[in-house]
PDB file of C-alpha atoms in Angstrom:
ATOM      1  CA  MET A   8      61.613  43.101 -54.384  1.00 44.00           C
ATOM      2  CA  LYS A   9      63.430  42.505 -51.138  1.00 43.00           C
ATOM      3  CA  SER A  10      63.041  39.206 -49.286  1.00 43.00           C
ATOM      4  CA  CYS A  11      61.070  39.073 -46.036  1.00 41.00           C
ATOM      5  CA  ALA A  12      64.323  38.620 -44.109  1.00 38.00           C
ATOM      6  CA  ARG A  13      65.829  41.676 -45.693  1.00 39.00           C
ATOM      7  CA  MET A  14      62.652  43.693 -45.306  1.00 38.00           C
ATOM      8  CA  LEU A  15      62.782  42.996 -41.572  1.00 38.00           C
ATOM      9  CA  ALA A  16      66.311  44.359 -41.062  1.00 38.00           C
ATOM     10  CA  ILE A  17      66.736  45.443 -37.412  1.00 39.00           C
ATOM     11  CA  GLU A  18      67.165  49.176 -37.275  1.00 42.00           C
ATOM     12  CA  VAL A  19      65.407  51.925 -35.479  1.00 43.00           C
ATOM     13  CA  ASN A  20      64.783  54.512 -38.104  1.00 45.00           C
ATOM     14  CA  ASN A  21      62.129  57.150 -37.620  1.00 45.00           C
ATOM     15  CA  GLY A  22      60.553  55.043 -34.894  1.00 45.00           C
ATOM     16  CA  LEU A  23      60.425  51.933 -37.148  1.00 43.00           C
ATOM     17  CA  ILE A  24      61.881  48.709 -35.664  1.00 42.00           C
ATOM     18  CA  THR A  25      63.021  46.166 -38.230  1.00 44.00           C
ATOM     19  CA  ILE A  26      64.912  42.835 -37.951  1.00 44.00           C
ATOM     20  CA  SER A  27      68.197  42.003 -39.672  1.00 48.00           C
ATOM     21  CA  GLU A  28      68.534  39.057 -42.044  1.00 51.00           C
ATOM     22  CA  GLY A  29      70.843  37.160 -39.659  1.00 52.00           C
ATOM     23  CA  LEU A  30      68.481  37.553 -36.724  1.00 45.00           C
ATOM     24  CA  MET A  31      65.570  36.495 -38.904  1.00 46.00           C
ATOM     25  CA  LYS A  32      67.404  33.262 -39.777  1.00 48.00           C
ATOM     26  CA  LYS A  33      67.951  32.574 -36.080  1.00 48.00           C
ATOM     27  CA  PHE A  34      64.295  33.293 -35.419  1.00 42.00           C
ATOM     28  CA  LEU A  35      63.197  30.905 -38.148  1.00 45.00           C
ATOM     29  CA  ALA A  36      65.572  28.224 -36.818  1.00 49.00           C
ATOM     30  CA  GLY A  37      64.134  28.674 -33.344  1.00 52.00           C
ATOM     31  CA  SER A  38      60.621  28.377 -34.735  1.00 48.00           C
ATOM     32  CA  PHE A  39      61.602  25.144 -36.453  1.00 41.00           C
ATOM     33  CA  VAL A  40      62.918  23.739 -33.161  1.00 43.00           C
ATOM     34  CA  LEU A  41      59.679  24.721 -31.428  1.00 42.00           C
ATOM     35  CA  VAL A  42      57.645  22.961 -34.141  1.00 44.00           C
ATOM     36  CA  ILE A  43      59.749  19.782 -33.766  1.00 43.00           C
ATOM     37  CA  MET A  44      59.373  19.874 -29.989  1.00 48.00           C
ATOM     38  CA  GLY A  45      55.643  20.371 -30.375  1.00 50.00           C
ATOM     39  CA  MET A  46      55.409  17.353 -32.659  1.00 49.00           C
ATOM     40  CA  PHE A  47      57.399  15.316 -30.135  1.00 47.00           C
ATOM     41  CA  ASN A  48      55.017  16.326 -27.338  1.00 50.00           C
ATOM     42  CA  VAL A  49      52.015  15.326 -29.444  1.00 45.00           C
ATOM     43  CA  CYS A  50      53.583  11.919 -30.119  1.00 43.00           C
ATOM     44  CA  ALA A  51      54.385  11.445 -26.433  1.00 44.00           C
ATOM     45  CA  PHE A  52      50.800  12.329 -25.548  1.00 48.00           C
ATOM     46  CA  ALA A  53      49.495   9.816 -28.094  1.00 52.00           C
ATOM     47  CA  ASP A  54      51.562   7.088 -26.415  1.00 71.00           C
ATOM     48  CA  ASP A  55      50.116   7.915 -22.982  1.00 87.00           C
ATOM     49  CA  PRO A  56      46.541   6.585 -23.066  1.00 94.00           C
ATOM     50  CA  VAL A  57      44.061   7.698 -20.440  1.00 97.00           C
ATOM     51  CA  VAL A  58      41.177   5.778 -18.862  1.00 98.00           C
ATOM     52  CA  GLY A  59      37.985   7.032 -20.482  1.00 96.00           C
ATOM     53  CA  ALA A  60      35.183   6.259 -22.899  1.00 95.00           C
ATOM     54  CA  GLY A  61      35.963   3.541 -25.437  1.00 93.00           C
ATOM     55  CA  LYS A  62      38.814   2.054 -23.410  1.00 97.00           C
ATOM     56  CA  LYS A  63      39.407  -1.460 -22.118  1.00 97.00           C
ATOM     57  CA  VAL A  64      41.214  -1.199 -18.779  1.00 98.00           C
ATOM     58  CA  THR A  65      43.171  -3.766 -16.772  1.00 98.00           C
ATOM     59  CA  LEU A  66      44.045  -3.024 -13.160  1.00 98.00           C
ATOM     60  CA  ASP A  67      45.080  -4.474  -9.824  1.00 98.00           C
ATOM     61  CA  TYR A  68      43.017  -3.552  -6.782  1.00 98.00           C
ATOM     62  CA  THR A  69      42.762  -4.160  -3.070  1.00 98.00           C
ATOM     63  CA  LEU A  70      39.411  -3.550  -1.375  1.00 98.00           C
ATOM     64  CA  THR A  71      39.343  -2.524   2.281  1.00 98.00           C
ATOM     65  CA  VAL A  72      36.181  -2.218   4.396  1.00 98.00           C
ATOM     66  CA  ASP A  73      36.209  -1.048   8.014  1.00 96.00           C
ATOM     67  CA  ASN A  74      40.037  -1.132   7.920  1.00 95.00           C
ATOM     68  CA  LYS A  75      40.009  -4.813   6.961  1.00 97.00           C
ATOM     69  CA  GLU A  76      41.156  -6.192   3.626  1.00 98.00           C
ATOM     70  CA  VAL A  77      38.178  -7.882   1.999  1.00 96.00           C
ATOM     71  CA  GLU A  78      39.461  -8.728  -1.462  1.00 97.00           C
ATOM     72  CA  THR A  79      42.518  -8.262  -3.674  1.00 98.00           C
ATOM     73  CA  SER A  80      43.632  -9.116  -7.197  1.00 98.00           C
ATOM     74  CA  VAL A  81      47.332  -8.645  -6.399  1.00 97.00           C
ATOM     75  CA  GLY A  82      49.153 -11.879  -7.142  1.00 96.00           C
ATOM     76  CA  LYS A  83      46.028 -13.190  -8.862  1.00 97.00           C
ATOM     77  CA  ALA A  84      44.190 -12.421 -12.085  1.00 97.00           C
ATOM     78  CA  PRO A  85      43.773  -8.636 -12.498  1.00 98.00           C
ATOM     79  CA  LEU A  86      40.409  -6.989 -13.114  1.00 98.00           C
ATOM     80  CA  THR A  87      39.532  -6.043 -16.695  1.00 98.00           C
ATOM     81  CA  TYR A  88      36.548  -3.916 -17.687  1.00 97.00           C
ATOM     82  CA  VAL A  89      35.312  -1.729 -20.524  1.00 97.00           C
ATOM     83  CA  VAL A  90      34.534   1.866 -19.559  1.00 97.00           C
ATOM     84  CA  GLY A  91      30.789   2.491 -19.631  1.00 94.00           C
ATOM     85  CA  SER A  92      29.801  -1.192 -19.712  1.00 93.00           C
ATOM     86  CA  ARG A  93      28.623  -1.133 -16.064  1.00 92.00           C
ATOM     87  CA  ASN A  94      30.888  -4.035 -15.117  1.00 92.00           C
ATOM     88  CA  ILE A  95      32.050  -2.270 -11.956  1.00 96.00           C
ATOM     89  CA  ILE A  96      30.349  -0.043  -9.375  1.00 97.00           C
ATOM     90  CA  PRO A  97      29.762   3.517 -10.647  1.00 96.00           C
ATOM     91  CA  GLY A  98      31.651   5.263  -7.845  1.00 97.00           C
ATOM     92  CA  LEU A  99      34.813   3.315  -8.640  1.00 98.00           C
ATOM     93  CA  GLU A 100      34.541   3.726 -12.407  1.00 98.00           C
ATOM     94  CA  ALA A 101      34.029   7.501 -12.148  1.00 97.00           C
ATOM     95  CA  GLN A 102      37.227   7.957 -10.144  1.00 98.00           C
ATOM     96  CA  LEU A 103      39.271   5.678 -12.409  1.00 98.00           C
ATOM     97  CA  ASN A 104      38.537   7.931 -15.390  1.00 98.00           C
ATOM     98  CA  GLY A 105      41.502  10.136 -16.242  1.00 97.00           C
ATOM     99  CA  MET A 106      44.132   7.791 -14.802  1.00 98.00           C
ATOM    100  CA  HIS A 107      47.251   6.823 -16.783  1.00 98.00           C
ATOM    101  CA  MET A 108      49.277   3.638 -17.264  1.00 97.00           C
ATOM    102  CA  ASN A 109      51.068   2.482 -14.068  1.00 97.00           C
ATOM    103  CA  GLU A 110      49.358   5.194 -12.036  1.00 98.00           C
ATOM    104  CA  GLU A 111      48.343   4.258  -8.489  1.00 98.00           C
ATOM    105  CA  LYS A 112      45.529   5.783  -6.483  1.00 98.00           C
ATOM    106  CA  VAL A 113      43.461   5.284  -3.324  1.00 98.00           C
ATOM    107  CA  ILE A 114      39.743   5.640  -4.074  1.00 98.00           C
ATOM    108  CA  ASN A 115      37.010   6.040  -1.464  1.00 98.00           C
ATOM    109  CA  VAL A 116      33.482   5.146  -2.531  1.00 98.00           C
ATOM    110  CA  ALA A 117      30.369   6.048  -0.518  1.00 98.00           C
ATOM    111  CA  PRO A 118      27.483   3.543  -0.195  1.00 97.00           C
ATOM    112  CA  LYS A 119      25.249   5.533  -2.570  1.00 97.00           C
ATOM    113  CA  ASP A 120      27.848   5.086  -5.332  1.00 97.00           C
ATOM    114  CA  ALA A 121      28.499   1.426  -4.518  1.00 97.00           C
ATOM    115  CA  TYR A 122      25.905  -1.068  -3.253  1.00 96.00           C
ATOM    116  CA  GLY A 123      23.480   1.422  -1.738  1.00 96.00           C
ATOM    117  CA  ASP A 124      22.312   1.938   1.815  1.00 97.00           C
ATOM    118  CA  VAL A 125      20.832  -0.867   3.906  1.00 96.00           C
ATOM    119  CA  ASP A 126      17.175  -1.337   2.950  1.00 96.00           C
ATOM    120  CA  PRO A 127      14.975  -2.383   5.925  1.00 96.00           C
ATOM    121  CA  LYS A 128      12.518  -3.961   3.497  1.00 95.00           C
ATOM    122  CA  ALA A 129      15.176  -6.449   2.436  1.00 95.00           C
ATOM    123  CA  PHE A 130      14.910  -8.275   5.787  1.00 96.00           C
ATOM    124  CA  LYS A 131      12.433 -11.146   5.413  1.00 95.00           C
ATOM    125  CA  GLU A 132      11.140 -13.851   7.752  1.00 95.00           C
ATOM    126  CA  PHE A 133      10.970 -17.471   6.628  1.00 94.00           C
ATOM    127  CA  PRO A 134       9.960 -20.665   8.422  1.00 95.00           C
ATOM    128  CA  LYS A 135      12.923 -22.849   9.323  1.00 93.00           C
ATOM    129  CA  THR A 136      11.295 -25.594   7.294  1.00 92.00           C
ATOM    130  CA  ALA A 137      12.114 -23.533   4.161  1.00 90.00           C
ATOM    131  CA  LEU A 138      15.822 -24.065   4.781  1.00 90.00           C
ATOM    132  CA  PRO A 139      17.702 -27.042   3.319  1.00 87.00           C
ATOM    133  CA  LYS A 140      16.938 -30.243   5.201  1.00 89.00           C
ATOM    134  CA  GLY A 141      19.379 -30.994   8.005  1.00 89.00           C
ATOM    135  CA  MET A 142      20.766 -27.444   8.178  1.00 91.00           C
ATOM    136  CA  ASP A 143      21.557 -26.051  11.627  1.00 92.00           C
ATOM    137  CA  PRO A 144      20.991 -22.318  11.067  1.00 93.00           C
ATOM    138  CA  LYS A 145      23.185 -19.805  12.878  1.00 95.00           C
ATOM    139  CA  VAL A 146      23.326 -16.006  12.874  1.00 95.00           C
ATOM    140  CA  GLY A 147      25.813 -14.778  10.304  1.00 93.00           C
ATOM    141  CA  MET A 148      25.475 -17.839   8.086  1.00 93.00           C
ATOM    142  CA  VAL A 149      25.359 -16.949   4.370  1.00 91.00           C
ATOM    143  CA  LEU A 150      22.837 -18.776   2.218  1.00 91.00           C
ATOM    144  CA  GLN A 151      22.470 -18.753  -1.542  1.00 87.00           C
ATOM    145  CA  ALA A 152      19.072 -17.669  -2.801  1.00 83.00           C
ATOM    146  CA  ASN A 153      17.675 -18.102  -6.291  1.00 82.00           C
ATOM    147  CA  ALA A 154      15.781 -15.331  -8.088  1.00 77.00           C
ATOM    148  CA  PRO A 155      12.848 -16.070 -10.433  1.00 81.00           C
ATOM    149  CA  ASP A 156      15.129 -15.362 -13.418  1.00 84.00           C
ATOM    150  CA  GLY A 157      17.574 -18.019 -12.242  1.00 82.00           C
ATOM    151  CA  SER A 158      20.239 -15.635 -10.947  1.00 82.00           C
ATOM    152  CA  LYS A 159      21.799 -16.351  -7.555  1.00 85.00           C
ATOM    153  CA  PHE A 160      22.494 -13.911  -4.724  1.00 82.00           C
ATOM    154  CA  PRO A 161      23.531 -14.160  -1.058  1.00 88.00           C
ATOM    155  CA  ALA A 162      21.190 -13.960   1.915  1.00 92.00           C
ATOM    156  CA  VAL A 163      22.532 -13.650   5.461  1.00 94.00           C
ATOM    157  CA  ILE A 164      20.813 -15.065   8.567  1.00 95.00           C
ATOM    158  CA  THR A 165      20.533 -12.089  10.928  1.00 95.00           C
ATOM    159  CA  GLU A 166      18.102 -13.418  13.554  1.00 96.00           C
ATOM    160  CA  LEU A 167      16.702 -16.709  14.812  1.00 96.00           C
ATOM    161  CA  LYS A 168      13.211 -16.967  16.241  1.00 93.00           C
ATOM    162  CA  ASP A 169      11.328 -19.998  17.577  1.00 91.00           C
ATOM    163  CA  ASP A 170      10.436 -21.564  14.270  1.00 93.00           C
ATOM    164  CA  LYS A 171      11.560 -18.807  11.929  1.00 95.00           C
ATOM    165  CA  VAL A 172      14.706 -17.203  10.586  1.00 95.00           C
ATOM    166  CA  VAL A 173      15.241 -13.620   9.452  1.00 96.00           C
ATOM    167  CA  LEU A 174      17.209 -13.327   6.236  1.00 96.00           C
ATOM    168  CA  ASN A 175      18.932 -10.155   5.035  1.00 96.00           C
ATOM    169  CA  PHE A 176      18.788  -9.841   1.249  1.00 94.00           C
ATOM    170  CA  ASN A 177      20.829  -6.628   1.112  1.00 94.00           C
ATOM    171  CA  HIS A 178      24.184  -6.907  -0.615  1.00 92.00           C
ATOM    172  CA  PRO A 179      26.843  -7.836   1.978  1.00 89.00           C
ATOM    173  CA  LEU A 180      28.561  -4.492   1.317  1.00 94.00           C
ATOM    174  CA  ALA A 181      25.387  -2.379   1.438  1.00 96.00           C
ATOM    175  CA  GLY A 182      25.790   0.626   3.715  1.00 97.00           C
ATOM    176  CA  LYS A 183      29.582   0.301   3.694  1.00 97.00           C
ATOM    177  CA  ASN A 184      32.220   2.842   2.720  1.00 98.00           C
ATOM    178  CA  LEU A 185      34.631   1.111   0.364  1.00 98.00           C
ATOM    179  CA  THR A 186      38.328   1.908  -0.039  1.00 98.00           C
ATOM    180  CA  PHE A 187      40.095   0.701  -3.173  1.00 98.00           C
ATOM    181  CA  LYS A 188      43.842   0.850  -3.724  1.00 98.00           C
ATOM    182  CA  VAL A 189      44.284   0.546  -7.481  1.00 98.00           C
ATOM    183  CA  LYS A 190      47.075   0.429 -10.064  1.00 98.00           C
ATOM    184  CA  ILE A 191      46.402   0.739 -13.784  1.00 98.00           C
ATOM    185  CA  LEU A 192      48.198  -2.072 -15.644  1.00 98.00           C
ATOM    186  CA  ASN A 193      46.964  -1.607 -19.211  1.00 98.00           C
ATOM    187  CA  ILE A 194      44.772   0.695 -21.287  1.00 98.00           C
ATOM    188  CA  GLU A 195      43.728  -0.182 -24.829  1.00 97.00           C
ATOM    189  CA  THR A 196      40.961   0.600 -27.267  1.00 95.00           C
ATOM    190  CA  ALA A 197      37.919  -1.549 -26.548  1.00 92.00           C
ATOM    191  CA  PRO A 198      36.812  -3.826 -29.387  1.00 89.00           C
ATOM    192  CA  ALA A 199      33.831  -2.584 -31.355  1.00 78.00           C
ATOM    193  CA  VAL A 200      30.520  -4.102 -30.349  1.00 64.00           C
ATOM    194  CA  VAL A 201      28.749  -5.601 -33.344  1.00 56.00           C
ATOM    195  CA  PRO A 202      24.961  -5.304 -32.944  1.00 59.00           C
ATOM    196  CA  VAL A 203      23.056  -8.561 -33.181  1.00 57.00           C
ATOM    197  CA  VAL A 204      20.354  -8.425 -35.817  1.00 59.00           C
ATOM    198  CA  GLN A 205      17.483 -10.746 -35.085  1.00 60.00           C
ATOM    199  CA  LYS A 206      15.692 -12.306 -37.996  1.00 60.00           C
ATOM    200  CA  GLN A 207      12.056 -11.414 -38.288  1.00 57.00           C
TER     201      GLN A 207
END
């Protein structure tokens, strides 16, 4: 029985097109090169991690609000978070997904995907006597309030009345469009979370 290479000898005979043994060898060699190149591309892809589920990401960022720089990690400790852990605002996390190592990007985040819109109900009146003793309250002054669960959050004096002050309990960046300039520094697999089993 003839080999496959010989069976595919290149001739046009009675409308039949066949391939010669020599050409078949070249074809097989070319196929081998394509397979090797394909394997190389797969390896290169494996070495190019992407921000996504199950990843621990480290990045530098600069936050700008109303064309003013508010905060930056450049030259300081970078930001590290685990995708899906809700450590950062959702609008930022969503647009970081799909980025690669050393990639830079400018990300715009609307209030609804950041700290929300300004809530009128978050403005509350308090007697001045409720403020720390000896404090001279002024509009724009930031106070630290304590929640019933012990957590702390800022409150801004927005208005002074005769014997009262109006405090704004909205997040300082509520209602603001945020612009982040980011650079991905590292992407790695996030450590597995071991569930804590409570004894009955």
